[in-house]
Amino acid sequence: MLTIRNLYARVGDKEILKGIDLEVKAGEVHAIMGPNGSGKSTLAAVLAGREDFEVTDGSVEYLGKNLLEMEPDERAREGIFLAFQYPVEIPGVSTINFMKTAVNQVRIHRGQEPLDAVSFLQLMKEKMKLVDIDQALLSRSLNEGFSGGEKKRNEIFQMAMLEPRLAILDETDSGLDIDALKIVANGVNKLRSKDNAIIVVTHYQRLLNYIVPDFVHVLYKGRIVKSGGKELALELESKGYDWIKSEAEVA
Amino acid sequence: MTHASVHNEILDTLAASAMPVNSLQQQALQEFIRLGLPGPKNEEYKHTPISRVLEKSINPSLPFQSEGKVPDEKLWKLNSIPAYQVVFLNGKFVAKQSQLPQGIDIIPMHTARDLQVVSDHLGKYADFKSDSFTAWNTAAWTDGIFINIPEDYTVDTPIILYYLHDATAGQVKSITRNLIIAGKNSKVTIVEKWFTQGSDAVISNTVSEILLREKTSVNHVVVQTDDSNHIQYLHNQFWQEAESLLNSYVITLSGMFIRNNTRVALDGACESHLYGLYLLKDNAFTDNHTVVDHRKPNAFSNELYKGVLDGKSNGVFNGKIYVRQGAQKTNAFQSNRNLLLSDQAVAHTKPQLEIWADDVKCSHGCTVGQLDEDALFYLRARGIDKETAKAMLLYAFAAEVIETLPHDGIKNFLDTLIRDRLHNSF
């Protein structure tokens, strides 16, 4: 589904990604871990199409297409979803209105009929249950005054509404207490299927107790320095990142 | 021809249009000549080159068209809400097109000028000694409307004033003067709207004095959508007595060159809300000068003006708040927010507070910024195309201005206007 080859990206003069290689197939869950500043969030942002980052080398192929040539909204309509680490607050735009526009643009792109108000509301109610989110919250301005947990639940709610092929969760666990974390993870797990893939970007192993990955990759100084199964995450949890760092420096 | 002589010729032409019939008009004409046309050194017109624009647009050697044809109703009439209508063409009242309410005095100014009640109030509120265009209006108006609403009376639907111009056969000047007296405990909604047919230059000058007696409630809505060769001067002067409520809206969606003066005198423990929205593109110019004059204690005023500026457009906001010495316990708030969508658009914003009382709450804030790129990316990351995402953000920014408009029909009309404009033209 996604093939990243030798990807380099920078912001200004600062090189952040220095040759990433990664292959993600349908049905898989990949965890990207690594210490702060290793480039995890940059990778997520580059995949979603954020223009602050300049790709200087390498390629990203998504469902047979050159992802790097697509506009961010085109990527989303093609099935890529980024759950933001810091969801943006947008006064005056309600989640409901915004989601209605988004869902229908995605549906039209997929050759489906846009939803009328009634079917939209029905779909929304069904997806709200997944993350235990209140309709009153969704009628309010997008993320404005939401708690950390509400913002993250809203991200997963949007993911459920848009039914992406490839979801990228950027530090979705940050700022969540254990109950909120369980709700969010539970929502994500219900969306797992053999047709879609998920990339979980996280600093801690904690989230991976609930969203169990097939592969774990460790990012350090802009490169993937180690890959393994879910047991690699546990190893990192008990030993910290230092041994990875020294291994990487030696190599 | 030298610049000074063009300038003088315009001044002479404008002055010549005045034929004073009473001492007020004579006095106003003298003031107009004394003040002259405002140049760049005039602090009130610092960023507003109205004289230069007049010199470029008006030809002093050609006549002004006072006659004309009323344009097709479809082009200017607001059909979505039931309303009374007062129609002017090139500055003259058109009885045939007007639909006036019963039960109140509503009389064209050219006849109402002889009434005692009119001479008691006309020129008493709108200061013609400091602004030459208000002086010119006071000296040279050709028509307008006098509305006198009795005590305890509610005008059931809005009264819409349509200022139409036929500029198909030469330049037009349209000088209208209104006096509106809302009697004690009355309620009324007034809308003002302009439309020009033809491409010749129009200079319009509209001054209204609006008196809110005790416990009145007035909604006043200015809708500027006239996309023509129209230089507009508008001065709305409100005077509020105790327990009155004013909601003023100035919504500008098009206009080549516009100067709006919106002034409120709070002469009692009353409440004023002043809202403004200007959505400018291309070479549009709009200047909103507002004055909120707290003259008595325990009054409340809140002012919110917002602008979106694209292309090479230019927006000016100047907001004065006076709190006079006796006006203790005043609450006065003001905010002006601007979004610039292009590198060549310009916004000038200037709050001016003069507070002479010591027990007051006042605040003001102004910003000039750009569209939030993070928000834009967030919407696009959900599959919404860039143009729609931009329009959604601009609408969210703009809609706040009309959110609390108390008349649903007018609110929906403006909402559609704003929405269409943002989805089609930026």
JSON list of C-alpha atoms in Angstrom, two decimals, chain B residues 10-121:
[
{"chain": "B", "resi": 10, "resn": "ILE", "atom": "CA", "xyz": [-14.83, 70.56, -7.87]},
{"chain": "B", "resi": 11, "resn": "LEU", "atom": "CA", "xyz": [-15.46, 72.51, -4.69]},
{"chain": "B", "resi": 12, "resn": "ASP", "atom": "CA", "xyz": [-17.27, 75.22, -6.70]},
{"chain": "B", "resi": 13, "resn": "THR", "atom": "CA", "xyz": [-19.31, 72.64, -8.59]},
{"chain": "B", "resi": 14, "resn": "LEU", "atom": "CA", "xyz": [-20.40, 70.94, -5.40]},
{"chain": "B", "resi": 15, "resn": "ALA", "atom": "CA", "xyz": [-21.11, 74.27, -3.70]},
{"chain": "B", "resi": 16, "resn": "ALA", "atom": "CA", "xyz": [-23.11, 75.45, -6.71]},
{"chain": "B", "resi": 17, "resn": "SER", "atom": "CA", "xyz": [-25.48, 72.53, -6.27]},
{"chain": "B", "resi": 18, "resn": "ALA", "atom": "CA", "xyz": [-26.64, 74.05, -3.01]},
{"chain": "B", "resi": 19, "resn": "MET", "atom": "CA", "xyz": [-29.53, 76.47, -3.15]},
{"chain": "B", "resi": 20, "resn": "PRO", "atom": "CA", "xyz": [-30.02, 77.35, 0.49]},
{"chain": "B", "resi": 21, "resn": "VAL", "atom": "CA", "xyz": [-33.63, 77.97, 1.42]},
{"chain": "B", "resi": 22, "resn": "ASN", "atom": "CA", "xyz": [-33.12, 78.62, 5.12]},
{"chain": "B", "resi": 23, "resn": "SER", "atom": "CA", "xyz": [-30.51, 79.77, 7.58]},
{"chain": "B", "resi": 24, "resn": "LEU", "atom": "CA", "xyz": [-29.39, 76.22, 8.41]},
{"chain": "B", "resi": 25, "resn": "GLN", "atom": "CA", "xyz": [-28.53, 75.62, 4.78]},
{"chain": "B", "resi": 26, "resn": "GLN", "atom": "CA", "xyz": [-26.84, 78.98, 4.43]},
{"chain": "B", "resi": 27, "resn": "GLN", "atom": "CA", "xyz": [-24.76, 78.28, 7.49]},
{"chain": "B", "resi": 28, "resn": "ALA", "atom": "CA", "xyz": [-23.89, 74.78, 6.25]},
{"chain": "B", "resi": 29, "resn": "LEU", "atom": "CA", "xyz": [-22.85, 76.14, 2.86]},
{"chain": "B", "resi": 30, "resn": "GLN", "atom": "CA", "xyz": [-20.52, 78.63, 4.55]},
{"chain": "B", "resi": 31, "resn": "GLU", "atom": "CA", "xyz": [-19.06, 75.79, 6.59]},
{"chain": "B", "resi": 32, "resn": "PHE", "atom": "CA", "xyz": [-18.57, 73.71, 3.47]},
{"chain": "B", "resi": 33, "resn": "ILE", "atom": "CA", "xyz": [-16.68, 76.50, 1.73]},
{"chain": "B", "resi": 34, "resn": "ARG", "atom": "CA", "xyz": [-14.66, 77.23, 4.87]},
{"chain": "B", "resi": 35, "resn": "LEU", "atom": "CA", "xyz": [-13.72, 73.55, 5.36]},
{"chain": "B", "resi": 36, "resn": "GLY", "atom": "CA", "xyz": [-13.00, 72.89, 1.68]},
{"chain": "B", "resi": 37, "resn": "LEU", "atom": "CA", "xyz": [-12.42, 69.38, 0.43]},
{"chain": "B", "resi": 38, "resn": "PRO", "atom": "CA", "xyz": [-10.32, 67.31, 2.83]},
{"chain": "B", "resi": 39, "resn": "GLY", "atom": "CA", "xyz": [-6.73, 66.79, 1.73]},
{"chain": "B", "resi": 40, "resn": "PRO", "atom": "CA", "xyz": [-4.10, 64.35, 3.01]},
{"chain": "B", "resi": 41, "resn": "LYS", "atom": "CA", "xyz": [-3.27, 66.64, 5.94]},
{"chain": "B", "resi": 42, "resn": "ASN", "atom": "CA", "xyz": [-6.76, 66.30, 7.34]},
{"chain": "B", "resi": 43, "resn": "GLU", "atom": "CA", "xyz": [-6.40, 63.75, 10.16]},
{"chain": "B", "resi": 44, "resn": "GLU", "atom": "CA", "xyz": [-9.93, 62.42, 9.57]},
{"chain": "B", "resi": 45, "resn": "TYR", "atom": "CA", "xyz": [-9.11, 61.69, 5.92]},
{"chain": "B", "resi": 46, "resn": "LYS", "atom": "CA", "xyz": [-5.47, 60.74, 6.30]},
{"chain": "B", "resi": 47, "resn": "HIS", "atom": "CA", "xyz": [-5.76, 57.44, 4.44]},
{"chain": "B", "resi": 48, "resn": "THR", "atom": "CA", "xyz": [-8.89, 58.36, 2.49]},
{"chain": "B", "resi": 49, "resn": "PRO", "atom": "CA", "xyz": [-8.06, 60.23, -0.72]},
{"chain": "B", "resi": 50, "resn": "ILE", "atom": "CA", "xyz": [-11.67, 61.21, -1.41]},
{"chain": "B", "resi": 51, "resn": "SER", "atom": "CA", "xyz": [-10.79, 64.56, -3.00]},
{"chain": "B", "resi": 52, "resn": "ARG", "atom": "CA", "xyz": [-8.35, 62.94, -5.40]},
{"chain": "B", "resi": 53, "resn": "VAL", "atom": "CA", "xyz": [-10.94, 60.33, -6.37]},
{"chain": "B", "resi": 54, "resn": "LEU", "atom": "CA", "xyz": [-13.54, 63.05, -6.96]},
{"chain": "B", "resi": 55, "resn": "GLU", "atom": "CA", "xyz": [-11.13, 65.02, -9.12]},
{"chain": "B", "resi": 56, "resn": "LYS", "atom": "CA", "xyz": [-10.51, 61.92, -11.19]},
{"chain": "B", "resi": 57, "resn": "SER", "atom": "CA", "xyz": [-14.15, 60.87, -11.51]},
{"chain": "B", "resi": 58, "resn": "ILE", "atom": "CA", "xyz": [-16.24, 64.04, -11.66]},
{"chain": "B", "resi": 59, "resn": "ASN", "atom": "CA", "xyz": [-16.10, 66.32, -14.65]},
{"chain": "B", "resi": 60, "resn": "PRO", "atom": "CA", "xyz": [-17.01, 69.86, -13.50]},
{"chain": "B", "resi": 61, "resn": "SER", "atom": "CA", "xyz": [-17.82, 71.00, -17.02]},
{"chain": "B", "resi": 62, "resn": "LEU", "atom": "CA", "xyz": [-20.52, 68.37, -17.52]},
{"chain": "B", "resi": 63, "resn": "PRO", "atom": "CA", "xyz": [-24.00, 68.46, -16.00]},
{"chain": "B", "resi": 64, "resn": "PHE", "atom": "CA", "xyz": [-25.29, 65.99, -13.42]},
{"chain": "B", "resi": 65, "resn": "GLN", "atom": "CA", "xyz": [-28.21, 63.80, -14.47]},
{"chain": "B", "resi": 66, "resn": "SER", "atom": "CA", "xyz": [-31.11, 64.43, -12.16]},
{"chain": "B", "resi": 67, "resn": "GLU", "atom": "CA", "xyz": [-33.65, 62.52, -14.26]},
{"chain": "B", "resi": 68, "resn": "GLY", "atom": "CA", "xyz": [-33.47, 58.87, -15.17]},
{"chain": "B", "resi": 69, "resn": "LYS", "atom": "CA", "xyz": [-35.23, 55.55, -15.28]},
{"chain": "B", "resi": 70, "resn": "VAL", "atom": "CA", "xyz": [-35.82, 53.27, -12.32]},
{"chain": "B", "resi": 71, "resn": "PRO", "atom": "CA", "xyz": [-33.78, 50.12, -13.00]},
{"chain": "B", "resi": 72, "resn": "ASP", "atom": "CA", "xyz": [-35.47, 46.74, -13.17]},
{"chain": "B", "resi": 73, "resn": "GLU", "atom": "CA", "xyz": [-36.67, 45.72, -9.71]},
{"chain": "B", "resi": 74, "resn": "LYS", "atom": "CA", "xyz": [-34.95, 42.35, -9.99]},
{"chain": "B", "resi": 75, "resn": "LEU", "atom": "CA", "xyz": [-31.61, 44.11, -9.83]},
{"chain": "B", "resi": 76, "resn": "TRP", "atom": "CA", "xyz": [-32.04, 45.89, -6.54]},
{"chain": "B", "resi": 77, "resn": "LYS", "atom": "CA", "xyz": [-35.06, 44.67, -4.62]},
{"chain": "B", "resi": 78, "resn": "LEU", "atom": "CA", "xyz": [-34.62, 42.47, -1.60]},
{"chain": "B", "resi": 79, "resn": "ASN", "atom": "CA", "xyz": [-37.32, 39.90, -2.26]},
{"chain": "B", "resi": 80, "resn": "SER", "atom": "CA", "xyz": [-36.76, 37.37, 0.46]},
{"chain": "B", "resi": 81, "resn": "ILE", "atom": "CA", "xyz": [-38.44, 39.35, 3.25]},
{"chain": "B", "resi": 82, "resn": "PRO", "atom": "CA", "xyz": [-41.67, 41.29, 3.44]},
{"chain": "B", "resi": 83, "resn": "ALA", "atom": "CA", "xyz": [-40.83, 44.96, 3.87]},
{"chain": "B", "resi": 84, "resn": "TYR", "atom": "CA", "xyz": [-41.93, 48.53, 3.27]},
{"chain": "B", "resi": 85, "resn": "GLN", "atom": "CA", "xyz": [-39.86, 50.37, 0.77]},
{"chain": "B", "resi": 86, "resn": "VAL", "atom": "CA", "xyz": [-38.78, 53.94, 0.18]},
{"chain": "B", "resi": 87, "resn": "VAL", "atom": "CA", "xyz": [-37.23, 54.44, -3.24]},
{"chain": "B", "resi": 88, "resn": "PHE", "atom": "CA", "xyz": [-35.00, 57.27, -4.41]},
{"chain": "B", "resi": 89, "resn": "LEU", "atom": "CA", "xyz": [-33.71, 57.77, -7.93]},
{"chain": "B", "resi": 90, "resn": "ASN", "atom": "CA", "xyz": [-30.71, 60.05, -8.40]},
{"chain": "B", "resi": 91, "resn": "GLY", "atom": "CA", "xyz": [-31.50, 61.61, -5.05]},
{"chain": "B", "resi": 92, "resn": "LYS", "atom": "CA", "xyz": [-35.24, 62.13, -5.55]},
{"chain": "B", "resi": 93, "resn": "PHE", "atom": "CA", "xyz": [-38.11, 60.29, -3.91]},
{"chain": "B", "resi": 94, "resn": "VAL", "atom": "CA", "xyz": [-40.07, 58.04, -6.29]},
{"chain": "B", "resi": 95, "resn": "ALA", "atom": "CA", "xyz": [-43.65, 57.72, -5.03]},
{"chain": "B", "resi": 96, "resn": "LYS", "atom": "CA", "xyz": [-44.68, 55.15, -7.61]},
{"chain": "B", "resi": 97, "resn": "GLN", "atom": "CA", "xyz": [-42.08, 52.61, -6.51]},
{"chain": "B", "resi": 98, "resn": "SER", "atom": "CA", "xyz": [-42.43, 53.22, -2.79]},
{"chain": "B", "resi": 99, "resn": "GLN", "atom": "CA", "xyz": [-44.61, 51.25, -0.41]},
{"chain": "B", "resi": 100, "resn": "LEU", "atom": "CA", "xyz": [-45.02, 53.17, 2.80]},
{"chain": "B", "resi": 101, "resn": "PRO", "atom": "CA", "xyz": [-46.37, 51.88, 6.10]},
{"chain": "B", "resi": 102, "resn": "GLN", "atom": "CA", "xyz": [-49.63, 53.23, 7.50]},
{"chain": "B", "resi": 103, "resn": "GLY", "atom": "CA", "xyz": [-49.96, 54.49, 11.05]},
{"chain": "B", "resi": 104, "resn": "ILE", "atom": "CA", "xyz": [-46.78, 56.52, 11.12]},
{"chain": "B", "resi": 105, "resn": "ASP", "atom": "CA", "xyz": [-45.68, 59.80, 9.57]},
{"chain": "B", "resi": 106, "resn": "ILE", "atom": "CA", "xyz": [-43.44, 58.99, 6.65]},
{"chain": "B", "resi": 107, "resn": "ILE", "atom": "CA", "xyz": [-42.97, 61.94, 4.33]},
{"chain": "B", "resi": 108, "resn": "PRO", "atom": "CA", "xyz": [-40.44, 62.79, 1.64]},
{"chain": "B", "resi": 109, "resn": "MET", "atom": "CA", "xyz": [-38.08, 65.47, 2.86]},
{"chain": "B", "resi": 110, "resn": "HIS", "atom": "CA", "xyz": [-38.77, 67.96, 0.08]},
{"chain": "B", "resi": 111, "resn": "THR", "atom": "CA", "xyz": [-42.25, 68.41, 1.61]},
{"chain": "B", "resi": 112, "resn": "ALA", "atom": "CA", "xyz": [-41.44, 67.56, 5.21]},
{"chain": "B", "resi": 113, "resn": "ARG", "atom": "CA", "xyz": [-38.85, 70.35, 5.43]},
{"chain": "B", "resi": 114, "resn": "ASP", "atom": "CA", "xyz": [-41.57, 72.88, 6.30]},
{"chain": "B", "resi": 115, "resn": "LEU", "atom": "CA", "xyz": [-42.82, 70.94, 9.32]},
{"chain": "B", "resi": 116, "resn": "GLN", "atom": "CA", "xyz": [-42.01, 72.36, 12.72]},
{"chain": "B", "resi": 117, "resn": "VAL", "atom": "CA", "xyz": [-40.87, 68.97, 14.06]},
{"chain": "B", "resi": 118, "resn": "VAL", "atom": "CA", "xyz": [-38.39, 68.69, 11.19]},
{"chain": "B", "resi": 119, "resn": "SER", "atom": "CA", "xyz": [-36.86, 72.11, 11.68]},
{"chain": "B", "resi": 120, "resn": "ASP", "atom": "CA", "xyz": [-36.69, 71.38, 15.42]},
{"chain": "B", "resi": 121, "resn": "HIS", "atom": "CA", "xyz": [-34.40, 68.40, 14.80]}
]
